[in-house]
Coordinates of C-alpha atoms and ligand atoms in Angstrom, one line a residue:
M1 CA 15.8 57.3 107.0
K2 CA 17.5 60.3 108.4
N3 CA 20.7 58.2 108.6
S4 CA 20.5 57.2 105.0
K5 CA 19.8 60.8 103.8
C6 CA 22.9 61.8 105.8
H7 CA 25.0 59.1 104.3
I8 CA 23.9 60.2 100.7
T9 CA 24.8 63.9 101.5
L10 CA 28.1 62.8 102.9
V11 CA 28.9 60.8 99.7
A12 CA 27.9 63.6 97.5
A13 CA 30.0 66.0 99.5
I14 CA 33.1 63.8 99.2
F15 CA 32.5 63.4 95.4
F16 CA 32.2 67.1 94.8
T17 CA 35.3 67.8 97.2
V18 CA 37.5 65.9 94.9
F19 CA 36.0 67.1 91.6
T20 CA 37.9 70.3 91.0
S21 CA 41.3 68.8 91.9
I22 CA 40.5 65.4 90.0
V23 CA 39.7 67.4 86.7
T24 CA 42.7 69.8 86.7
A25 CA 45.1 67.2 87.9
Q26 CA 44.2 64.8 85.1
N27 CA 46.8 63.8 82.6
Y28 CA 47.0 62.5 79.0
P29 CA 45.2 60.5 77.9
F30 CA 42.2 62.5 79.2
E31 CA 38.9 60.7 79.9
L32 CA 35.3 61.9 79.5
P33 CA 34.1 62.2 83.3
K34 CA 30.9 60.5 84.2
L35 CA 27.8 62.6 84.0
P36 CA 26.5 63.1 87.6
Y37 CA 23.0 62.7 86.8
S38 CA 20.8 61.2 84.1
Y39 CA 20.2 62.8 80.7
N40 CA 16.6 64.1 81.8
A41 CA 17.6 65.1 85.4
L42 CA 17.6 68.9 84.5
E43 CA 14.2 69.0 82.6
P44 CA 12.4 71.1 81.9
V45 CA 15.4 73.5 82.1
I46 CA 17.6 71.5 79.7
D47 CA 16.0 68.7 77.7
A48 CA 17.2 65.1 77.6
A49 CA 18.1 65.4 73.9
T50 CA 20.3 68.4 74.3
M51 CA 22.0 66.9 77.5
E52 CA 22.7 63.8 75.6
I53 CA 24.2 65.2 72.5
H54 CA 26.0 68.0 74.5
Y55 CA 27.7 65.4 76.8
S56 CA 28.1 62.4 74.6
K57 CA 29.0 64.2 71.5
H58 CA 30.5 67.6 72.1
H59 CA 32.3 67.0 75.3
A60 CA 33.4 63.6 74.2
N61 CA 34.9 65.3 71.2
Y62 CA 36.7 67.9 73.0
V63 CA 38.5 65.1 75.0
K64 CA 39.1 63.1 72.0
N65 CA 40.5 66.0 70.1
L66 CA 42.7 67.2 73.2
N67 CA 44.4 63.8 73.3
A68 CA 45.0 63.6 69.6
A69 CA 46.6 67.2 69.8
L70 CA 48.8 66.2 72.6
K71 CA 49.9 62.8 71.4
G72 CA 53.6 62.7 70.6
S73 CA 53.9 66.3 71.4
K74 CA 56.4 67.8 74.2
Y75 CA 53.3 68.9 76.2
E76 CA 52.0 65.3 76.6
G77 CA 53.0 65.3 80.2
Y78 CA 51.0 68.4 81.2
N79 CA 48.0 68.1 83.5
L80 CA 44.8 70.1 82.7
E81 CA 46.0 72.9 85.0
K82 CA 49.4 73.3 83.3
I83 CA 47.7 73.2 80.0
M84 CA 45.3 76.1 80.9
L85 CA 48.1 78.1 82.5
H86 CA 50.1 77.9 79.3
A87 CA 47.2 77.9 76.8
G88 CA 48.6 80.8 74.8
E89 CA 51.7 78.9 73.8
L90 CA 50.2 75.4 73.1
G91 CA 48.5 76.0 69.9
D92 CA 44.6 76.5 69.1
A93 CA 43.8 72.6 69.1
V94 CA 45.0 72.3 72.7
R95 CA 43.7 75.6 73.9
N96 CA 40.1 75.0 72.5
N97 CA 39.9 71.3 73.4
G98 CA 41.5 71.7 76.7
G99 CA 39.3 74.6 77.6
G100 CA 36.2 72.6 76.2
H101 CA 37.2 69.6 78.5
Y102 CA 37.7 71.5 81.7
N103 CA 34.8 74.0 81.2
H104 CA 32.1 71.3 80.5
S105 CA 33.4 69.1 83.5
L106 CA 32.7 72.2 85.7
F107 CA 29.4 72.9 84.0
W108 CA 27.8 69.5 84.5
N109 CA 28.7 69.7 88.2
I110 CA 27.2 73.0 89.0
L111 CA 23.7 72.4 87.8
S112 CA 20.9 71.0 89.7
V113 CA 17.1 71.7 89.9
N114 CA 17.0 70.7 93.4
S115 CA 19.9 72.8 95.3
P116 CA 18.7 76.2 96.1
F117 CA 20.6 79.3 96.9
N118 CA 21.6 79.5 100.6
A119 CA 22.3 82.9 101.9
K120 CA 24.0 81.4 105.1
S121 CA 26.4 79.5 103.1
E122 CA 30.1 80.9 102.7
V123 CA 29.4 81.7 99.0
G124 CA 25.9 83.0 99.7
K125 CA 27.4 85.5 102.3
A126 CA 30.2 86.5 99.7
I127 CA 27.6 86.9 96.9
I128 CA 25.4 89.2 99.0
A129 CA 28.3 91.2 100.3
T130 CA 29.7 91.7 96.7
F131 CA 26.7 91.8 94.4
G132 CA 23.9 92.8 97.0
S133 CA 21.7 89.8 96.3
P134 CA 21.5 86.5 94.3
D135 CA 19.3 88.1 91.9
S136 CA 21.7 91.0 91.2
L137 CA 24.4 88.2 90.5
K138 CA 22.0 86.5 88.1
Q139 CA 21.4 89.8 86.2
L140 CA 25.1 90.1 85.8
L141 CA 25.8 86.6 84.6
N142 CA 22.6 86.9 82.4
K143 CA 24.0 90.2 80.9
A144 CA 27.6 88.5 80.5
G145 CA 26.1 85.6 78.7
A146 CA 23.7 87.6 76.5
T147 CA 26.3 90.0 75.3
R148 CA 28.9 87.5 74.5
F149 CA 29.0 87.6 70.7
G150 CA 29.0 84.2 69.2
S151 CA 30.0 81.2 71.1
G152 CA 31.5 81.5 74.6
W153 CA 30.9 81.1 78.5
A154 CA 29.7 83.3 81.4
W155 CA 31.6 82.9 84.5
L156 CA 31.5 83.5 88.3
Y157 CA 35.1 83.2 89.5
V158 CA 37.4 83.9 92.5
T159 CA 40.1 86.6 91.7
P160 CA 43.8 86.1 92.8
D161 CA 42.9 88.5 95.6
K162 CA 39.9 86.3 96.7
K163 CA 37.0 88.6 95.6
L164 CA 34.1 87.3 93.4
A165 CA 33.8 88.6 89.9
V166 CA 31.7 88.0 86.8
C167 CA 33.0 88.0 83.2
S168 CA 32.4 86.2 79.9
S169 CA 34.9 84.5 77.6
P170 CA 35.0 83.6 73.8
N171 CA 35.1 80.0 72.5
Q172 CA 36.4 77.7 75.1
D173 CA 38.5 80.0 76.9
N174 CA 38.4 80.5 80.8
P175 CA 39.8 82.8 83.5
I176 CA 42.5 80.1 84.3
M177 CA 44.1 80.5 81.0
D178 CA 47.1 82.9 80.6
I179 CA 45.6 84.4 77.6
S180 CA 42.4 85.5 79.6
P181 CA 42.0 89.3 80.4
E182 CA 40.3 88.3 83.6
R183 CA 42.1 85.8 85.9
G184 CA 40.9 83.6 88.7
I185 CA 39.3 80.1 89.5
P186 CA 35.9 79.6 88.0
I187 CA 33.3 78.4 90.6
L188 CA 30.1 78.6 88.3
C189 CA 29.9 78.7 84.5
I190 CA 27.1 79.0 82.0
D191 CA 27.6 77.7 78.5
V192 CA 26.3 80.0 75.9
W193 CA 27.3 78.1 72.8
E194 CA 24.1 77.4 70.6
H195 CA 24.7 73.7 71.0
A196 CA 23.8 74.2 74.8
Y197 CA 20.3 75.4 74.1
Y198 CA 19.3 75.6 70.4
L199 CA 17.1 72.4 70.4
K200 CA 14.7 73.7 73.0
Y201 CA 15.2 77.4 73.0
Q202 CA 16.3 78.1 69.4
N203 CA 17.6 81.7 69.2
K204 CA 16.3 82.8 72.4
R205 CA 19.5 82.8 74.4
G206 CA 17.9 85.1 77.1
D207 CA 15.2 82.5 77.8
Y208 CA 17.7 79.9 78.2
L209 CA 19.9 82.0 80.5
N210 CA 17.0 82.9 82.8
A211 CA 16.0 79.3 83.1
I212 CA 19.4 77.9 83.6
L213 CA 20.2 80.4 86.3
N214 CA 17.5 78.9 88.3
A215 CA 19.1 75.6 88.1
I216 CA 22.3 76.2 89.8
N217 CA 23.7 73.7 92.3
W218 CA 24.5 76.2 95.0
E219 CA 25.9 73.4 97.4
V220 CA 28.6 72.5 94.8
V221 CA 29.2 76.4 94.0
N222 CA 29.8 76.9 97.8
K223 CA 32.2 73.9 97.8
N224 CA 34.0 75.3 94.6
Y225 CA 34.2 78.6 96.3
T226 CA 35.6 77.5 99.7
D227 CA 38.1 75.1 97.8
A228 CA 39.2 78.0 95.5
L229 CA 40.2 80.2 98.4
V230 CA 42.6 77.8 99.7
S231 CA 43.8 76.5 96.3
P232 CA 47.6 76.7 95.5
L233 CA 46.5 77.5 91.9
L234 CA 45.1 80.8 93.2
K235 CA 48.5 81.7 94.3
T236 CA 50.0 80.7 90.9
L237 CA 47.4 82.8 89.1
H238 CA 48.3 85.7 91.5
G239 CA 51.9 85.5 90.4
Q240 CA 51.1 85.1 86.6
S241 CA 48.7 88.0 86.5
R242 CA 51.4 90.3 88.2
R243 CA 53.9 89.6 85.6
Ligands
MN3_1 MN1 29.2 73.2 75.3

């Protein structure tokens, strides 16, 4: 029993280790990644109907529209990382759908109702050192999401000088993009588009934020954090943001 549990944990760790690089290294034609759990896995925080529509319609459309926008263009050979680093020059269709694909791929992977905050993990220690406590971080993320007018995202990201920071972005923008005023590698994101919560929470974005901030997969966020610290992308962002 102990061995099989250990085996499952190891397989999960390998899966998540390769997630970030797999997504940003993807090339045209882009593909919808497999959802890492069933549609009802996050209930009662996210209902199965919302999850199914969000993943199989919204995310699938970003992938489809990204491929359509790139087809035959001189950017067809760009991987997802390069698309985001040059989002400002590739046109709105590539920027919005490329961001939509990356953001949702990250979002599905950082959610879980069964992976509590661990103060002894690397990201746990960094969060306590930076924000004081996980609750203080949740308040900042809640505020970032609640005050983003219209559609967008709230982010926890690693800055080019390896610090943790919180911001929000409009539409499908993210901190990797050259057009973002805040630059860094995202390690946790919350979708605050109405399509992410309206069926269950209607206009109560604050209730959705309170609920989903207690459904974070902290094991994955820790992995994203330690990966980001040694990622070549962080050096690229450091160079770009100093220009
Ligand atoms: Mn969405």
